[in-house]
Each structure stands twice: as C-alpha cells, then as structure tokens.
PDB file of C-alpha atoms in Angstrom:
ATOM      1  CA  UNK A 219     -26.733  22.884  -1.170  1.00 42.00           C
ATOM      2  CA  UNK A 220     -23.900  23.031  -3.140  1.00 51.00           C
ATOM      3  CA  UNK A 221     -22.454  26.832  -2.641  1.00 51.00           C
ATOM      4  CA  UNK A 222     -20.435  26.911   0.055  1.00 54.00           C
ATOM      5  CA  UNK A 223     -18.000  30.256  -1.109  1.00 57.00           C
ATOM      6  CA  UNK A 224     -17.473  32.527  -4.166  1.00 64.00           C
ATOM      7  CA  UNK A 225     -18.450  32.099  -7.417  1.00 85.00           C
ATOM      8  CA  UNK A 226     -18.618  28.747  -8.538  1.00 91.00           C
ATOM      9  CA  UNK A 227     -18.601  25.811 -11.002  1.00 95.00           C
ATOM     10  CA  UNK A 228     -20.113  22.612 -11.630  1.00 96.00           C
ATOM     11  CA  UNK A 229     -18.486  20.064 -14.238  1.00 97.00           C
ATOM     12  CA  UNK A 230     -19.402  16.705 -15.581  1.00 98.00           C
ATOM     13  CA  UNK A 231     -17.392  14.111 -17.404  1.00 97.00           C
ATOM     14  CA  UNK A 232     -17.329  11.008 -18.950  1.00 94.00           C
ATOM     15  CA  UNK A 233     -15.195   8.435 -20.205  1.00 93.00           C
ATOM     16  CA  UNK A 234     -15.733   8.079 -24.071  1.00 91.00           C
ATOM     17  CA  UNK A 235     -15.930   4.642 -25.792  1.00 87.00           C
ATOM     18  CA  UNK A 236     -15.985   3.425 -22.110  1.00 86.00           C
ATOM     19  CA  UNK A 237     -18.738   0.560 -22.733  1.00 86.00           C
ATOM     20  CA  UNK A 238     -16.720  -0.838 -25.254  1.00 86.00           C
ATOM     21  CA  UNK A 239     -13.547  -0.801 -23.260  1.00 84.00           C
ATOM     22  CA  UNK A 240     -15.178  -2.794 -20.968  1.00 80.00           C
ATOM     23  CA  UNK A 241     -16.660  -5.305 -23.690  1.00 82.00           C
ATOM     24  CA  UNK A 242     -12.975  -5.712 -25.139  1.00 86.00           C
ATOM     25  CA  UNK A 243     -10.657  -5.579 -22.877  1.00 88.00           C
ATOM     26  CA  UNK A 244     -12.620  -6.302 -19.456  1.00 84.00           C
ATOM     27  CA  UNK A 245     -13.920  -4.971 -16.417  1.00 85.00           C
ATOM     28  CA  UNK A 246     -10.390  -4.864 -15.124  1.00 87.00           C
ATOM     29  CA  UNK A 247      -9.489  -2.053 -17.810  1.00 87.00           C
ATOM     30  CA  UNK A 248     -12.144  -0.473 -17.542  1.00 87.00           C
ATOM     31  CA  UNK A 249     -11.820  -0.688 -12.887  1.00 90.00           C
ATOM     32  CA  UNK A 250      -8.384   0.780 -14.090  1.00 91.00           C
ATOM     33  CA  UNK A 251      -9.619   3.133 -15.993  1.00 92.00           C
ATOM     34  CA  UNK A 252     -12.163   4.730 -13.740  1.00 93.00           C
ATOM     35  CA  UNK A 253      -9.518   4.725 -10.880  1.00 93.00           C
ATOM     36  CA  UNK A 254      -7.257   6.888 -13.362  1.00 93.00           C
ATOM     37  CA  UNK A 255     -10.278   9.216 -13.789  1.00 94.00           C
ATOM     38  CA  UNK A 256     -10.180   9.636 -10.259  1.00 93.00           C
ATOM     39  CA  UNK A 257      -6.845  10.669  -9.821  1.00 94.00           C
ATOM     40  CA  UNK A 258      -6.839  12.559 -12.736  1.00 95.00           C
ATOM     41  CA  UNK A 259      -9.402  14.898 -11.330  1.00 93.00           C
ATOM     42  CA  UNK A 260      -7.665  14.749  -7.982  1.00 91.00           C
ATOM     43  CA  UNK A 261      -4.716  16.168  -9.973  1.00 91.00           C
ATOM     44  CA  UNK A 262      -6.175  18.394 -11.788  1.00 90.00           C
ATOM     45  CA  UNK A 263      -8.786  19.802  -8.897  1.00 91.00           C
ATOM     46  CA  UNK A 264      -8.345  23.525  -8.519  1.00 91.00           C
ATOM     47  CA  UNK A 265      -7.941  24.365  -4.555  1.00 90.00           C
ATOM     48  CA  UNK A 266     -10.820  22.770  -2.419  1.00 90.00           C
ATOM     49  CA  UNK A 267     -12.738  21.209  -5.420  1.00 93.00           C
ATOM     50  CA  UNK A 268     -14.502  18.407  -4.884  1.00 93.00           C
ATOM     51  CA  UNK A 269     -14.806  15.235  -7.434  1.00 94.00           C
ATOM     52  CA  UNK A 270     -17.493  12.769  -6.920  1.00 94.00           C
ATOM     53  CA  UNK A 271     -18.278   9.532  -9.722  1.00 94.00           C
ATOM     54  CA  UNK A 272     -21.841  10.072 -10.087  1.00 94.00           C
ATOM     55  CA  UNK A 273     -22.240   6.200 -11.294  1.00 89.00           C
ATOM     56  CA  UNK A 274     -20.608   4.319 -13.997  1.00 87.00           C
ATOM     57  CA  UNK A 275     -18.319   6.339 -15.997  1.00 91.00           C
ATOM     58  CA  UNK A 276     -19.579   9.601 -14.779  1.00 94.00           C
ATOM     59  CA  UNK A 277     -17.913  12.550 -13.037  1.00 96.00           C
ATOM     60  CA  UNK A 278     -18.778  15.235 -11.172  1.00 96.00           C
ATOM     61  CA  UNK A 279     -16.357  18.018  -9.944  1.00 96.00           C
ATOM     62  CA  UNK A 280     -17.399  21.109  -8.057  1.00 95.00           C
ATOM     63  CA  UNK A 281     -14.823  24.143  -7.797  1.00 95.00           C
ATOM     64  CA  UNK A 282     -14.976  27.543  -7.083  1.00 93.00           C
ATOM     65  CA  UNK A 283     -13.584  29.545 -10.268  1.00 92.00           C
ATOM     66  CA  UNK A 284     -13.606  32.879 -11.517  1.00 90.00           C
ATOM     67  CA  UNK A 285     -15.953  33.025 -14.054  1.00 88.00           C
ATOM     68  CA  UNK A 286     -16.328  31.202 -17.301  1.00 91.00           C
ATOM     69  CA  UNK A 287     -13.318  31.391 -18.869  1.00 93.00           C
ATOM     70  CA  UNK A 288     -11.862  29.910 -15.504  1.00 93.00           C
ATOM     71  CA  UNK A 289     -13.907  27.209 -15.155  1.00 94.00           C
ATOM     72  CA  UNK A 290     -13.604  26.278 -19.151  1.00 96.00           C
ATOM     73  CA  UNK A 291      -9.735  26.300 -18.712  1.00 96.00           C
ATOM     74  CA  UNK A 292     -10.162  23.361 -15.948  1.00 96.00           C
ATOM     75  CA  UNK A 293     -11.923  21.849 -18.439  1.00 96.00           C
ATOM     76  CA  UNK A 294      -9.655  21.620 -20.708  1.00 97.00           C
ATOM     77  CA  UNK A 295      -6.627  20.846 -18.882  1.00 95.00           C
ATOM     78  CA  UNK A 296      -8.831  17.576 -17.774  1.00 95.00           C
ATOM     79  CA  UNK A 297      -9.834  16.927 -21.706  1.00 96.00           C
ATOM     80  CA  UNK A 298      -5.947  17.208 -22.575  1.00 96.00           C
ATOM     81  CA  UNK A 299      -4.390  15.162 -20.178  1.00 96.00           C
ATOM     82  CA  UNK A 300      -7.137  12.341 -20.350  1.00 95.00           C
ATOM     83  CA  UNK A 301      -5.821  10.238 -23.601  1.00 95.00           C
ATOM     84  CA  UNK A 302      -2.735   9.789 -21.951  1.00 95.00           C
ATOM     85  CA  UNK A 303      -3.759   9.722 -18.299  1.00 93.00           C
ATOM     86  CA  UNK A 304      -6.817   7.445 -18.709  1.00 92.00           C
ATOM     87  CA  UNK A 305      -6.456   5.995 -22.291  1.00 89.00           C
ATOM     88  CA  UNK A 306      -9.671   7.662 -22.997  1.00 91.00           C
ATOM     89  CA  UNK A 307     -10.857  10.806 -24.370  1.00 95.00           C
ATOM     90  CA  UNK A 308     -13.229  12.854 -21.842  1.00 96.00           C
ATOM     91  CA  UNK A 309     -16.975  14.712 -22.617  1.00 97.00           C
ATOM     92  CA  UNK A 310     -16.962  17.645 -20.800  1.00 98.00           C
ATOM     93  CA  UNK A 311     -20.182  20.133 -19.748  1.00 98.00           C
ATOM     94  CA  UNK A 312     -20.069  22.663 -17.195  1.00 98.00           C
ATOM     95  CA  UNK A 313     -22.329  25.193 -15.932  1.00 97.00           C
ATOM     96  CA  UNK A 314     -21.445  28.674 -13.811  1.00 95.00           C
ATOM     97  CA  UNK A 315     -23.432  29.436 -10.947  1.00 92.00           C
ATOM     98  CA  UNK A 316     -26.276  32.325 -11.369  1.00 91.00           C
ATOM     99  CA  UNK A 317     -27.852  34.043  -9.126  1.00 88.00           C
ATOM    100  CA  UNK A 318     -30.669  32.370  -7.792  1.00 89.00           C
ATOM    101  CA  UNK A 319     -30.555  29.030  -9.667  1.00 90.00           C
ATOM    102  CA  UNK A 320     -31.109  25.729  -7.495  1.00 91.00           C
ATOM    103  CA  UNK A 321     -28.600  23.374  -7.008  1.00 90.00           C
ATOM    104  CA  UNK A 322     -30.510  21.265  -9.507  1.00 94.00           C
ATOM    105  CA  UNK A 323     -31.297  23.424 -12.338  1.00 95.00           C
ATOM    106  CA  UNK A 324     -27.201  24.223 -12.104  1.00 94.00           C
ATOM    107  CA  UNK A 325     -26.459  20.371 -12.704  1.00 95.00           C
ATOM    108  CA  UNK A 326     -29.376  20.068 -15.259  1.00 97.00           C
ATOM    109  CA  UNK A 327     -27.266  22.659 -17.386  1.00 97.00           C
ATOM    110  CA  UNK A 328     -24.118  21.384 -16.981  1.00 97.00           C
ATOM    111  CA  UNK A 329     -25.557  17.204 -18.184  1.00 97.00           C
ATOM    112  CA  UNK A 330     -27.016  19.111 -20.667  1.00 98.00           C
ATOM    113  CA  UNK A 331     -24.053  21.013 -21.792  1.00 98.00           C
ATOM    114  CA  UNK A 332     -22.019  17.331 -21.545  1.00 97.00           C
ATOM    115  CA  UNK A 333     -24.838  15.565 -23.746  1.00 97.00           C
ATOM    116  CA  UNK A 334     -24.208  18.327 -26.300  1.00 98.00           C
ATOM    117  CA  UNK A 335     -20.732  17.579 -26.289  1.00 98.00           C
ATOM    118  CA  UNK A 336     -21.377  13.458 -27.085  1.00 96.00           C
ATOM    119  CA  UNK A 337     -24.420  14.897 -29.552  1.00 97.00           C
ATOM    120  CA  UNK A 338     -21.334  16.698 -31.601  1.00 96.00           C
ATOM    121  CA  UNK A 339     -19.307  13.478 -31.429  1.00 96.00           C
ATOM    122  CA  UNK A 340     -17.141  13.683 -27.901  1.00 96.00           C
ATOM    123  CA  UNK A 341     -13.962  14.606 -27.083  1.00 97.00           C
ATOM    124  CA  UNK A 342     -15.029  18.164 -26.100  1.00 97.00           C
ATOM    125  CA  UNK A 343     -15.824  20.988 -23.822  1.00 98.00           C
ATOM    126  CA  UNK A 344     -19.253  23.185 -23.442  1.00 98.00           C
ATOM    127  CA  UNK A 345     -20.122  25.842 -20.690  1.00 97.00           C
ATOM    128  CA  UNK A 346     -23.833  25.899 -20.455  1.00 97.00           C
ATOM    129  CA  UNK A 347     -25.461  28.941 -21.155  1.00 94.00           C
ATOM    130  CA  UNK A 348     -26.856  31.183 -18.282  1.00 88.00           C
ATOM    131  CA  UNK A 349     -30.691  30.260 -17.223  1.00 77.00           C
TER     132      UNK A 349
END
C-alpha cells in the first residue's frame, strides 16, 4: 500500500528523446543520464518522498502534498531544472490520491496522465483527473 500519511501524490517521469541518446551518444550518456535523473529527484523530493526508476527511463516519485496545485508545482520544478540537470527534457503525469482508489488505479492515472503528456509532444506536466 502506498499511503502511509496525509494526502498524497503519485508522479511519473521520463526522459524524452532518451532512446536516441542512447543510439548516438552511447549507453554511457545515457548510464549518466539516468544517474542525473536520480539525483535530480533526490533534489527536488519534497520531505520524505520517495523516488523509485520503475525500468528504463522511467520514474516514479511518491510525496505527500497538499492538494493539486502542490503536487503540480513539484512537477514543474522537476520539468524546469531537467534540460540543464539531465540534458533532457522530462514527461510528467501525476495523479492525487482519492478516497477509496487502490494503489493501482492511482498509478494507472498518473501513466495515463504522463502518456498524455508524450501524446501532446513532451516536455510537459498533467494532473490526472479524479476517478
């Protein structure tokens, strides 16, 4: 179970154009790349967040927030600071916590929310809509 606290959220990132960094400038950009996600979210965690790479490019960070406008603002701040952090810009979905959602139906909003975000070209943010 995810909840541990408050009210909380669940965002997921990943790397754009990260396949091709790897195809042009090698798996050692792209290893360097992935560890700069890493801190990057480390940095950028709000108080007792946790990040987790879900596989390949792929982030996961879970944080209590808020609300919304909260959670969107970490967001953000990760989106902004990823060009020059990571040499990459960042897709970025989140979802909010309702009351009564699973664990899983949470994360299914927030990939969803993220796959919206490549589906309008990348380099973006998108809070899921409540179940």
């Amino acid at each position: 179970m995810l909840r541990q606290g408050g009210p909380f959220a669940v965002l997921l990132a990943d790397l754009d154009g990260f396949k091709s960094l790897n195809d042009t400038r090698g798996h050692a950009a792209g290893d360097d790349a992935l560890r700069a996600m890493a801190a990057l979210l480390r940095s950028s965690s709000p108080t007792g967040g946790r990040a987790f790479r879900i596989g390949g490019d792929e982030f996961a960070l879970i944080f209590e927030c808020a609300g919304e406008a909260d959670a969107e603002r970490v967001g953000w701040e990760l989106r902004s600071q990823a060009p020059e952090r990571i040499g990459s810009t960042l897709s970025v979905g989140l979802a909010i916590a309702q009351t009564g959602e699973s664990d899983e139906a949470m994360v299914a909003r927030a990939d969803a929310a993220l796959y919206e975000v490549k589906r309008r070209g990348r380099d973006g943010v998108l809070v899921a809509p409540a179940a």
